[in-house]
Each structure stands twice: as structure tokens, then as C-alpha cells.
Short mmCIF file of C-alpha atoms in Angstrom, two decimals:
data_model
loop_
_atom_site.label_atom_id
_atom_site.label_comp_id
_atom_site.label_asym_id
_atom_site.label_seq_id
_atom_site.Cartn_x
_atom_site.Cartn_y
_atom_site.Cartn_z
CA UNK A 1 34.33 187.79 220.44
CA UNK A 2 30.67 187.38 221.80
CA UNK A 3 29.37 188.38 225.33
CA UNK A 4 30.10 184.29 226.34
CA UNK A 5 33.91 184.56 225.63
CA UNK A 6 33.92 188.37 227.46
CA UNK A 7 32.45 186.79 230.45
CA UNK A 8 35.87 184.71 231.17
CA UNK A 9 38.42 186.01 233.26
CA UNK A 10 40.73 188.73 231.51
CA UNK A 11 43.81 189.48 233.75
CA UNK A 12 45.77 192.23 233.19
CA UNK A 13 48.55 192.52 230.36
CA UNK A 14 50.20 195.22 228.11
CA UNK A 15 50.81 192.82 225.22
CA UNK A 16 49.63 189.79 224.05
CA UNK A 17 51.15 186.40 225.23
CA UNK A 18 50.01 185.02 222.10
CA UNK A 19 52.28 187.23 220.13
CA UNK A 20 55.20 186.52 221.66
CA UNK A 21 54.61 182.45 221.76
CA UNK A 22 54.54 182.71 218.05
CA UNK A 23 58.34 182.62 217.82
CA UNK A 24 59.32 180.39 220.62
CA UNK A 25 57.84 177.04 219.54
CA UNK A 26 59.18 178.17 216.24
CA UNK A 27 62.66 176.68 216.80
CA UNK A 28 61.43 172.79 218.21
CA UNK A 29 60.69 171.10 214.60
CA UNK A 30 63.40 170.12 214.60
CA UNK A 31 63.77 166.93 216.69
CA UNK A 32 66.45 164.09 216.71
CA UNK A 33 65.09 161.86 215.44
CA UNK A 34 67.85 159.19 216.41
CA UNK A 35 65.62 158.60 219.69
CA UNK A 36 62.42 158.43 217.87
CA UNK A 37 60.39 155.92 219.31
CA UNK A 38 57.48 156.19 216.54
CA UNK A 39 58.06 155.83 212.70
CA UNK A 40 59.12 159.43 211.44
CA UNK A 41 56.37 159.14 209.22
CA UNK A 42 54.24 160.41 211.77
CA UNK A 43 55.89 163.43 213.21
CA UNK A 44 55.57 164.88 209.37
CA UNK A 45 53.02 167.99 209.56
CA UNK A 46 49.80 167.71 207.26
CA UNK A 47 49.88 169.50 203.62
CA UNK A 48 47.15 170.93 204.91
CA UNK A 49 44.87 172.52 207.90
CA UNK A 50 42.31 169.41 208.90
CA UNK A 51 38.76 170.45 209.77
CA UNK A 52 38.94 169.82 213.95
CA UNK A 53 36.34 167.46 215.60
CA UNK A 54 33.14 169.68 216.11
CA UNK A 55 30.95 169.53 219.56
CA UNK A 56 31.89 169.17 223.09
CA UNK A 57 33.82 166.48 223.55
CA UNK A 58 37.70 167.71 224.72
CA UNK A 59 38.50 166.97 227.77
CA UNK A 60 41.03 168.96 229.62
CA UNK A 61 44.10 168.24 231.37
CA UNK A 62 45.75 170.89 231.83
CA UNK A 63 43.46 173.46 233.36
CA UNK A 64 43.48 175.71 236.40
CA UNK A 65 41.30 176.42 239.59
CA UNK A 66 41.90 178.84 242.50
CA UNK A 67 39.41 178.47 245.21
CA UNK A 68 38.49 181.78 247.02
CA UNK A 69 40.69 181.81 249.60
CA UNK A 70 43.93 179.49 247.86
CA UNK A 71 43.59 183.13 245.65
CA UNK A 72 43.38 185.73 248.88
CA UNK A 73 46.01 184.01 250.50
CA UNK A 74 48.84 183.77 247.86
CA UNK A 75 48.03 187.47 247.48
CA UNK A 76 48.23 187.94 250.77
CA UNK A 77 51.85 186.71 250.77
CA UNK A 78 52.97 188.58 248.09
CA UNK A 79 52.07 186.33 244.86
CA UNK A 80 51.33 188.87 242.77
CA UNK A 81 52.19 187.41 239.69
CA UNK A 82 52.77 183.04 238.57
CA UNK A 83 55.43 182.68 236.16
CA UNK A 84 55.06 186.88 235.10
CA UNK A 85 51.05 186.16 234.78
CA UNK A 86 49.06 188.40 237.62
CA UNK A 87 47.00 185.47 239.60
CA UNK A 88 43.79 184.92 237.54
CA UNK A 89 39.92 185.46 238.83
CA UNK A 90 38.80 182.07 238.83
CA UNK A 91 34.88 180.67 239.58
CA UNK A 92 33.12 177.30 238.87
CA UNK A 93 30.89 178.92 236.84
CA UNK A 94 33.13 181.20 234.59
CA UNK A 95 35.50 177.91 233.86
CA UNK A 96 31.89 175.87 232.61
CA UNK A 97 30.82 179.25 230.26
CA UNK A 98 34.70 178.79 228.85
CA UNK A 99 34.12 175.15 228.20
CA UNK A 100 30.93 175.24 227.13
CA UNK A 101 32.27 178.22 224.44
CA UNK A 102 35.48 175.84 223.30
CA UNK A 103 33.64 172.65 223.51
CA UNK A 104 35.98 171.30 226.00
CA UNK A 105 33.20 168.54 227.80
CA UNK A 106 35.07 168.37 231.64
CA UNK A 107 38.48 169.51 233.21
CA UNK A 108 40.31 167.77 234.97
CA UNK A 109 41.67 171.25 237.85
CA UNK A 110 44.88 171.51 239.21
CA UNK A 111 46.40 174.19 241.43
CA UNK A 112 49.35 176.06 239.33
CA UNK A 113 52.76 176.90 241.11
CA UNK A 114 53.77 177.64 243.80
CA UNK A 115 51.24 175.07 244.61
CA UNK A 116 50.87 175.68 248.92
CA UNK A 117 54.80 175.89 248.67
CA UNK A 118 54.57 178.80 250.26
CA UNK A 119 53.02 178.27 253.37
CA UNK A 120 54.51 175.41 255.86
CA UNK A 121 53.75 172.79 258.35
CA UNK A 122 49.55 172.64 259.00
CA UNK A 123 49.25 176.08 257.06
CA UNK A 124 50.01 173.78 253.91
CA UNK A 125 48.50 170.83 255.06
CA UNK A 126 45.08 172.81 255.82
CA UNK A 127 45.58 174.97 252.00
CA UNK A 128 45.94 171.45 250.70
CA UNK A 129 43.09 170.03 251.99
CA UNK A 130 41.05 172.90 251.65
CA UNK A 131 41.86 172.83 247.02
CA UNK A 132 41.21 169.20 247.30
CA UNK A 133 38.13 169.23 249.26
CA UNK A 134 36.92 172.04 247.19
CA UNK A 135 37.20 169.99 243.66
CA UNK A 136 35.89 166.80 245.04
CA UNK A 137 32.72 168.64 245.88
CA UNK A 138 32.59 170.19 242.65
CA UNK A 139 33.21 167.08 240.54
CA UNK A 140 30.52 165.60 242.87
CA UNK A 141 28.18 168.17 242.20
CA UNK A 142 29.07 168.71 238.09
CA UNK A 143 30.37 165.19 238.07
CA UNK A 144 30.50 165.51 234.12
CA UNK A 145 32.32 168.54 233.71
CA UNK A 146 35.33 168.53 236.67
CA UNK A 147 37.69 166.48 237.29
CA UNK A 148 40.91 167.54 239.90
CA UNK A 149 44.57 166.81 240.31
CA UNK A 150 45.77 167.08 243.68
CA UNK A 151 47.60 169.37 245.07
CA UNK A 152 50.11 167.95 248.03
CA UNK A 153 52.56 170.16 250.72
CA UNK A 154 55.47 169.64 249.49
CA UNK A 155 58.12 169.84 250.53
CA UNK A 156 57.13 167.72 253.61
CA UNK A 157 56.93 164.40 252.87
CA UNK A 158 55.06 162.91 255.36
CA UNK A 159 52.49 165.08 255.33
CA UNK A 160 52.44 164.80 251.06
CA UNK A 161 52.11 161.06 251.48
CA UNK A 162 49.09 161.78 254.28
CA UNK A 163 47.02 163.90 251.69
CA UNK A 164 47.80 162.46 248.51
CA UNK A 165 46.32 158.98 250.13
CA UNK A 166 43.41 160.97 251.72
CA UNK A 167 42.68 162.77 248.32
CA UNK A 168 43.17 159.10 245.81
CA UNK A 169 41.50 157.10 248.44
CA UNK A 170 38.86 158.90 250.10
CA UNK A 171 38.19 161.86 248.30
CA UNK A 172 38.32 159.79 245.00
CA UNK A 173 40.66 162.93 242.84
CA UNK A 174 41.77 161.56 239.62
CA UNK A 175 45.07 162.08 240.04
CA UNK A 176 47.92 164.14 241.88
CA UNK A 177 49.84 167.93 240.94
CA UNK A 178 53.97 167.70 241.23
CA UNK A 179 55.79 170.55 240.60
CA UNK A 180 58.66 170.53 239.17
CA UNK A 181 61.02 171.19 241.59
CA UNK A 182 60.76 171.85 245.76
CA UNK A 183 63.20 174.42 247.00
CA UNK A 184 65.30 173.92 244.72
CA UNK A 185 65.30 170.10 244.81
CA UNK A 186 63.85 168.63 241.44
CA UNK A 187 61.85 165.25 240.93
CA UNK A 188 64.02 162.14 240.92
CA UNK A 189 65.86 163.27 244.30
CA UNK A 190 66.35 160.24 246.62
CA UNK A 191 63.72 162.45 249.04
CA UNK A 192 61.15 161.78 247.23
CA UNK A 193 60.92 158.00 247.32
CA UNK A 194 58.50 157.52 249.96
CA UNK A 195 56.08 159.44 248.31
CA UNK A 196 56.86 157.74 244.38
CA UNK A 197 56.26 154.98 246.81
CA UNK A 198 52.59 155.48 247.49
CA UNK A 199 51.82 156.74 244.27
CA UNK A 200 53.19 153.46 242.34
CA UNK A 201 50.76 151.64 244.93
CA UNK A 202 47.55 153.31 243.53
CA UNK A 203 49.10 153.34 239.91
CA UNK A 204 48.27 157.08 240.13
CA UNK A 205 48.54 159.68 237.56
CA UNK A 206 51.00 162.11 237.73
CA UNK A 207 50.65 165.67 236.29
CA UNK A 208 54.22 167.58 236.57
CA UNK A 209 54.10 170.90 236.25
CA UNK A 210 56.98 173.72 236.25
CA UNK A 211 57.87 175.63 239.29
CA UNK A 212 59.24 179.30 239.09
CA UNK A 213 62.75 179.55 239.29
CA UNK A 214 64.17 182.03 242.29
CA UNK A 215 65.34 185.59 240.62
CA UNK A 216 68.93 184.45 241.88
CA UNK A 217 69.01 181.14 239.90
CA UNK A 218 68.08 182.92 236.73
CA UNK A 219 69.72 185.39 234.37
CA UNK A 220 68.28 188.85 234.69
CA UNK A 221 66.23 189.03 231.56
CA UNK A 222 62.82 190.87 230.75
CA UNK A 223 61.07 188.16 229.82
CA UNK A 224 58.57 186.63 232.28
CA UNK A 225 59.00 182.84 233.65
CA UNK A 226 56.10 181.35 231.89
CA UNK A 227 57.67 182.30 228.22
CA UNK A 228 60.86 180.16 228.90
CA UNK A 229 61.77 179.27 232.43
CA UNK A 230 58.85 176.92 232.64
CA UNK A 231 59.75 174.75 229.86
CA UNK A 232 63.33 174.91 231.20
CA UNK A 233 62.25 173.38 234.95
CA UNK A 234 60.00 170.74 232.98
CA UNK A 235 62.68 169.62 231.17
CA UNK A 236 64.78 169.40 234.38
CA UNK A 237 62.67 167.31 236.40
CA UNK A 238 61.75 164.24 233.99
CA UNK A 239 65.65 164.42 232.66
CA UNK A 240 66.59 164.01 236.86
CA UNK A 241 63.50 161.55 237.19
CA UNK A 242 65.27 159.75 234.48
CA UNK A 243 68.75 159.67 235.53
CA UNK A 244 67.91 158.76 238.82
CA UNK A 245 65.59 155.29 238.09
CA UNK A 246 61.93 157.36 238.72
CA UNK A 247 60.68 156.39 235.99
CA UNK A 248 62.32 152.66 235.75
CA UNK A 249 61.55 151.87 239.30
CA UNK A 250 57.95 152.88 239.08
CA UNK A 251 56.34 151.81 236.34
CA UNK A 252 52.74 152.14 237.23
CA UNK A 253 52.79 156.04 238.04
CA UNK A 254 51.96 157.62 234.24
CA UNK A 255 53.46 160.75 234.41
CA UNK A 256 52.14 163.89 232.15
CA UNK A 257 54.53 166.63 231.13
CA UNK A 258 53.34 170.17 231.15
CA UNK A 259 53.42 172.11 227.56
CA UNK A 260 54.64 168.98 225.21
CA UNK A 261 57.53 168.59 227.88
CA UNK A 262 59.38 171.83 227.55
CA UNK A 263 62.51 171.45 225.61
CA UNK A 264 62.82 168.09 226.28
CA UNK A 265 61.61 165.89 222.72
CA UNK A 266 64.06 168.56 220.98
CA UNK A 267 66.69 167.46 223.62
CA UNK A 268 65.96 163.58 223.88
CA UNK A 269 69.16 162.23 221.68
CA UNK A 270 71.44 164.95 223.72
CA UNK A 271 70.32 163.52 227.21
CA UNK A 272 70.96 160.01 225.88
CA UNK A 273 74.10 160.40 224.34
CA UNK A 274 75.76 161.84 228.01
CA UNK A 275 76.65 158.00 228.62
CA UNK A 276 79.21 158.29 225.59
CA UNK A 277 81.03 161.18 227.08
CA UNK A 278 83.48 162.10 229.98
CA UNK A 279 79.82 162.87 231.68
CA UNK A 280 78.90 159.20 231.45
CA UNK A 281 82.84 158.33 232.81
CA UNK A 282 81.73 160.75 236.12
CA UNK A 283 78.85 159.60 236.58
CA UNK A 284 77.62 159.27 240.73
CA UNK A 285 77.66 156.02 242.19
CA UNK A 286 74.54 154.79 242.40
CA UNK A 287 73.01 156.66 239.39
CA UNK A 288 71.81 154.37 236.27
CA UNK A 289 74.15 155.43 233.34
CA UNK A 290 72.05 157.03 231.17
CA UNK A 291 72.11 155.53 227.80
CA UNK A 292 70.66 156.46 224.45
CA UNK A 293 68.26 153.25 223.83
CA UNK A 294 67.30 153.36 227.64
CA UNK A 295 66.50 157.03 227.38
CA UNK A 296 64.18 156.77 224.22
CA UNK A 297 62.23 154.15 225.66
CA UNK A 298 62.10 156.18 228.87
CA UNK A 299 60.70 159.74 227.56
CA UNK A 300 58.26 157.77 225.12
CA UNK A 301 56.18 156.81 228.43
CA UNK A 302 55.57 159.73 229.55
CA UNK A 303 52.52 161.44 228.08
CA UNK A 304 52.43 165.35 227.01
CA UNK A 305 49.94 167.71 227.04
CA UNK A 306 48.86 170.29 224.32
CA UNK A 307 48.62 173.44 226.32
CA UNK A 308 50.83 176.49 225.38
CA UNK A 309 52.07 174.12 222.55
CA UNK A 310 49.17 173.63 220.12
CA UNK A 311 51.21 173.68 216.88
CA UNK A 312 52.73 171.94 214.09
CA UNK A 313 56.26 172.54 215.36
CA UNK A 314 55.98 171.52 218.76
CA UNK A 315 53.57 168.72 217.52
CA UNK A 316 56.13 166.75 215.57
CA UNK A 317 58.78 166.78 217.93
CA UNK A 318 56.50 165.46 220.53
CA UNK A 319 55.61 162.67 217.69
CA UNK A 320 59.22 161.82 217.14
CA UNK A 321 59.54 160.74 220.50
CA UNK A 322 56.61 159.27 221.28
CA UNK A 323 53.25 157.86 220.07
CA UNK A 324 50.14 159.45 219.50
CA UNK A 325 48.12 157.96 221.87
CA UNK A 326 50.84 159.65 224.79
CA UNK A 327 49.60 163.55 223.79
CA UNK A 328 46.48 164.86 225.60
CA UNK A 329 44.53 168.09 225.49
CA UNK A 330 45.16 170.95 227.83
CA UNK A 331 44.02 174.40 227.75
CA UNK A 332 46.18 176.06 230.43
CA UNK A 333 42.90 178.24 230.86
CA UNK A 334 42.83 180.66 233.15
CA UNK A 335 46.51 181.50 232.72
CA UNK A 336 46.49 181.01 228.46
CA UNK A 337 43.55 183.21 228.41
CA UNK A 338 45.15 185.98 226.17
CA UNK A 339 46.51 183.44 224.10
CA UNK A 340 43.13 181.74 222.93
CA UNK A 341 42.06 182.63 219.32
CA UNK A 342 40.76 185.97 219.27
CA UNK A 343 38.58 185.73 215.79
CA UNK A 344 35.75 184.46 217.15
CA UNK A 345 36.78 180.83 216.42
CA UNK A 346 35.31 177.96 218.87
CA UNK A 347 38.67 175.71 218.11
CA UNK A 348 41.14 176.73 221.35
CA UNK A 349 43.76 175.35 219.50
CA UNK A 350 43.32 175.62 215.59
CA UNK A 351 47.03 174.60 215.26
CA UNK A 352 46.42 171.40 215.86
CA UNK A 353 45.40 170.83 212.64
CA UNK A 354 48.05 171.78 210.60
CA UNK A 355 50.14 168.34 212.30
CA UNK A 356 46.56 166.01 213.00
CA UNK A 357 43.68 164.91 211.34
CA UNK A 358 40.45 164.99 212.40
CA UNK A 359 39.80 161.62 214.00
CA UNK A 360 43.66 162.26 215.38
CA UNK A 361 42.66 165.48 217.52
CA UNK A 362 39.50 163.77 218.77
CA UNK A 363 42.10 161.16 220.11
CA UNK A 364 44.42 163.30 220.86
CA UNK A 365 41.31 165.55 222.77
CA UNK A 366 38.92 163.52 224.36
CA UNK A 367 40.08 159.61 224.04
CA UNK A 368 43.34 159.46 225.26
CA UNK A 369 42.18 161.96 228.45
CA UNK A 370 39.59 159.33 229.26
CA UNK A 371 41.82 156.33 228.65
CA UNK A 372 44.39 157.75 231.47
CA UNK A 373 41.30 158.77 234.16
CA UNK A 374 39.16 155.61 234.11
CA UNK A 375 36.57 158.06 237.31
CA UNK A 376 36.10 161.10 234.66
CA UNK A 377 35.85 158.67 231.92
CA UNK A 378 32.79 156.65 233.60
CA UNK A 379 30.91 160.12 234.49
CA UNK A 380 30.68 161.58 231.03
CA UNK A 381 29.90 158.57 229.56
CA UNK A 382 33.15 158.06 227.85
#
């Protein structure tokens, strides 16, 4: 790899995440066609790898940043790993070098797990304001390279609403990022309703990112959370939002699910079929009862990013439950640094060419993201 590539943050690791991830996505190819929202022929992988688009065209909707004071606070409060991964170094200069190398025109930056929820009260609110103001400064000084999703001081709902309004209305950030759960309470819980109302009023774009599961609430396996648990938690959040009616009550909120929706596409039929079993008979009073057809429609309305999911197996599963225009590009950088191609290619996700042709990749990697973020689209001339 050339000197530019070597300048990217490279957190220590004893083994390649790329090697570990290879076997994880292989099982997702058999997604149920029963709940398909698009013709099944769209889910058939290309027989031969197609050429990738050229030039600096990609718009990255799953990219993280760690402003200096935020990263220092994480370490000070004992967050030595995030999803089992050491908090990487980050700087605007390193981000631009990464984007230039991999043909990315702009990144919509977001704070990853644990957001600012490791703090409380005024400290959490102040840290959220610091991160959001920092991000706004980036895209004001370099509008064609950076956008941002606002971090909120969850689970303090009044404070989160105040910050969301400020970030969207005053700072003009491109959306917000919400974790799948806060203190074990998942998105979809009635406690989050006031925030959803505020986001609905602003027709907000909401990036749903997985949160780490407490060690006491998961099996004691020698696997980092990013490998499997993150995908499961995204699935739990999406399922709860559907089954409690959030995705129906707030149709103007566009939810992007990280990492190709976790396991949701694969489990789409199982989620909907619950109404046909004893589960449906015991459904909590006041909650919409799941149905196969309704669940299929709601699943098709989510947006799915390609972060750590750039393979025919993962994308075929997504295409079995939604249309291609609901797939957006994501790199997961800088946390994905160890998974990026090491062969000198300037394509950050060559596996996408196993399922998409050149024009389709351009749609996923540029056109779809820009349709959702009008401020960024105007800034980049797209």
C-alpha cells in the first residue's frame, strides 16, 4: 500500500478483522423470498464481477469521527474498546486522505457507540453539543467533503429533543444518529415517543447504529461485539420499532439501518409470521399485532448501508426485502481500517461488484445517499 494508505489510523490488532468477517456474511444468502418487496430476479448475484465506477464519487453515510475531547473522555471513563475495537485516532486530515484514496467525495460523520451515554446530565449535553458543533464547523469550512449526523444526550429525552432541534434547525446537520438501545431500552419503547415526534416534524434522516450489550446480558464467547452482537442489536431495534408502530406512526422519519440491517433481511419472514403463532395470541395490549404483509412493507421502507456488508451474500439478502434505491454506501471508517482491501485497490468494497453492475454501484454509492441528504447534495453539486 502506498504512503497515503499508510497514513490512515491503524489501531492495533492481533488478527485481521477481514479474515474473521469472511465467514460471518456467508450465511445470509438464503434470505426469505416470501417477504420480498421486489422481484426476486433483483436478488440474483451477477455471474461475473462488474467494473466499479471510477473517480471520486462515493458518498459515505456510515463514517465515524472522534473529536479530540470526545476521544479523551472515552478513554478517561474506561472505554478502552468500542465493540471490542480500540478507539482509533481520527483527524480531518486523515479522513480526507482516506476519502481521496478510496474515491469518496464526502462523508456524513457520526459518533459511534456509546454516543455520549457514558456521561449524564449536563456533561452528556455539553459533550453532544461539542461533537455537533465540531461537525458543523467541518462542513462549513469544507462543505463538499463533510456532512454529519447529530449525536444526542440520550436517554435524557428532554435534553435529546433540545439538542436535536438545535442540531437540525440551527447547525443544519444532515440528520441524527440513534443507538439501538440505551440502558437496555430499545428504540420503539414509548419513552422515546416525544423525541420521535420532534424528528417526524423535521422529516429527519435517522441513522440507527448498534450499541454494545452489557457483558452480563450476553453469552461469554471470545468474540468482539462488532462481529455478531452488533448485527443482532440492530435487528432488535428495527423489530421493536415495527412491532410498536413507530415506523407506521412516523412515516416521514427515514431510518437507515447499519451493516445491511443486521440480520433483519434474513429474519424478515420469521418476524412477520409471529402473528400466526401463539405469540400473536399473547401480544401485549395496545401494540400493533405483527402480520406478514405489513412487516414486509415496513422492512422495505428502511434504508440499509453497505458497511462491513459489501458482498453478494449480504446484498442479495437486502435486495430480497427492499428495492435497490434503499441501499446506501457506508465504509464504517476508521473502525473498519483493518477490513479494507490490502492489495492496493482504490475500491473500498470490491465485493459490491459481485452483485451490482457499474451503473447500479453508482446508484448505491452516490445517487441514493444524495437523495436523502439535500444539504449535502447541494454542497457537492449532486
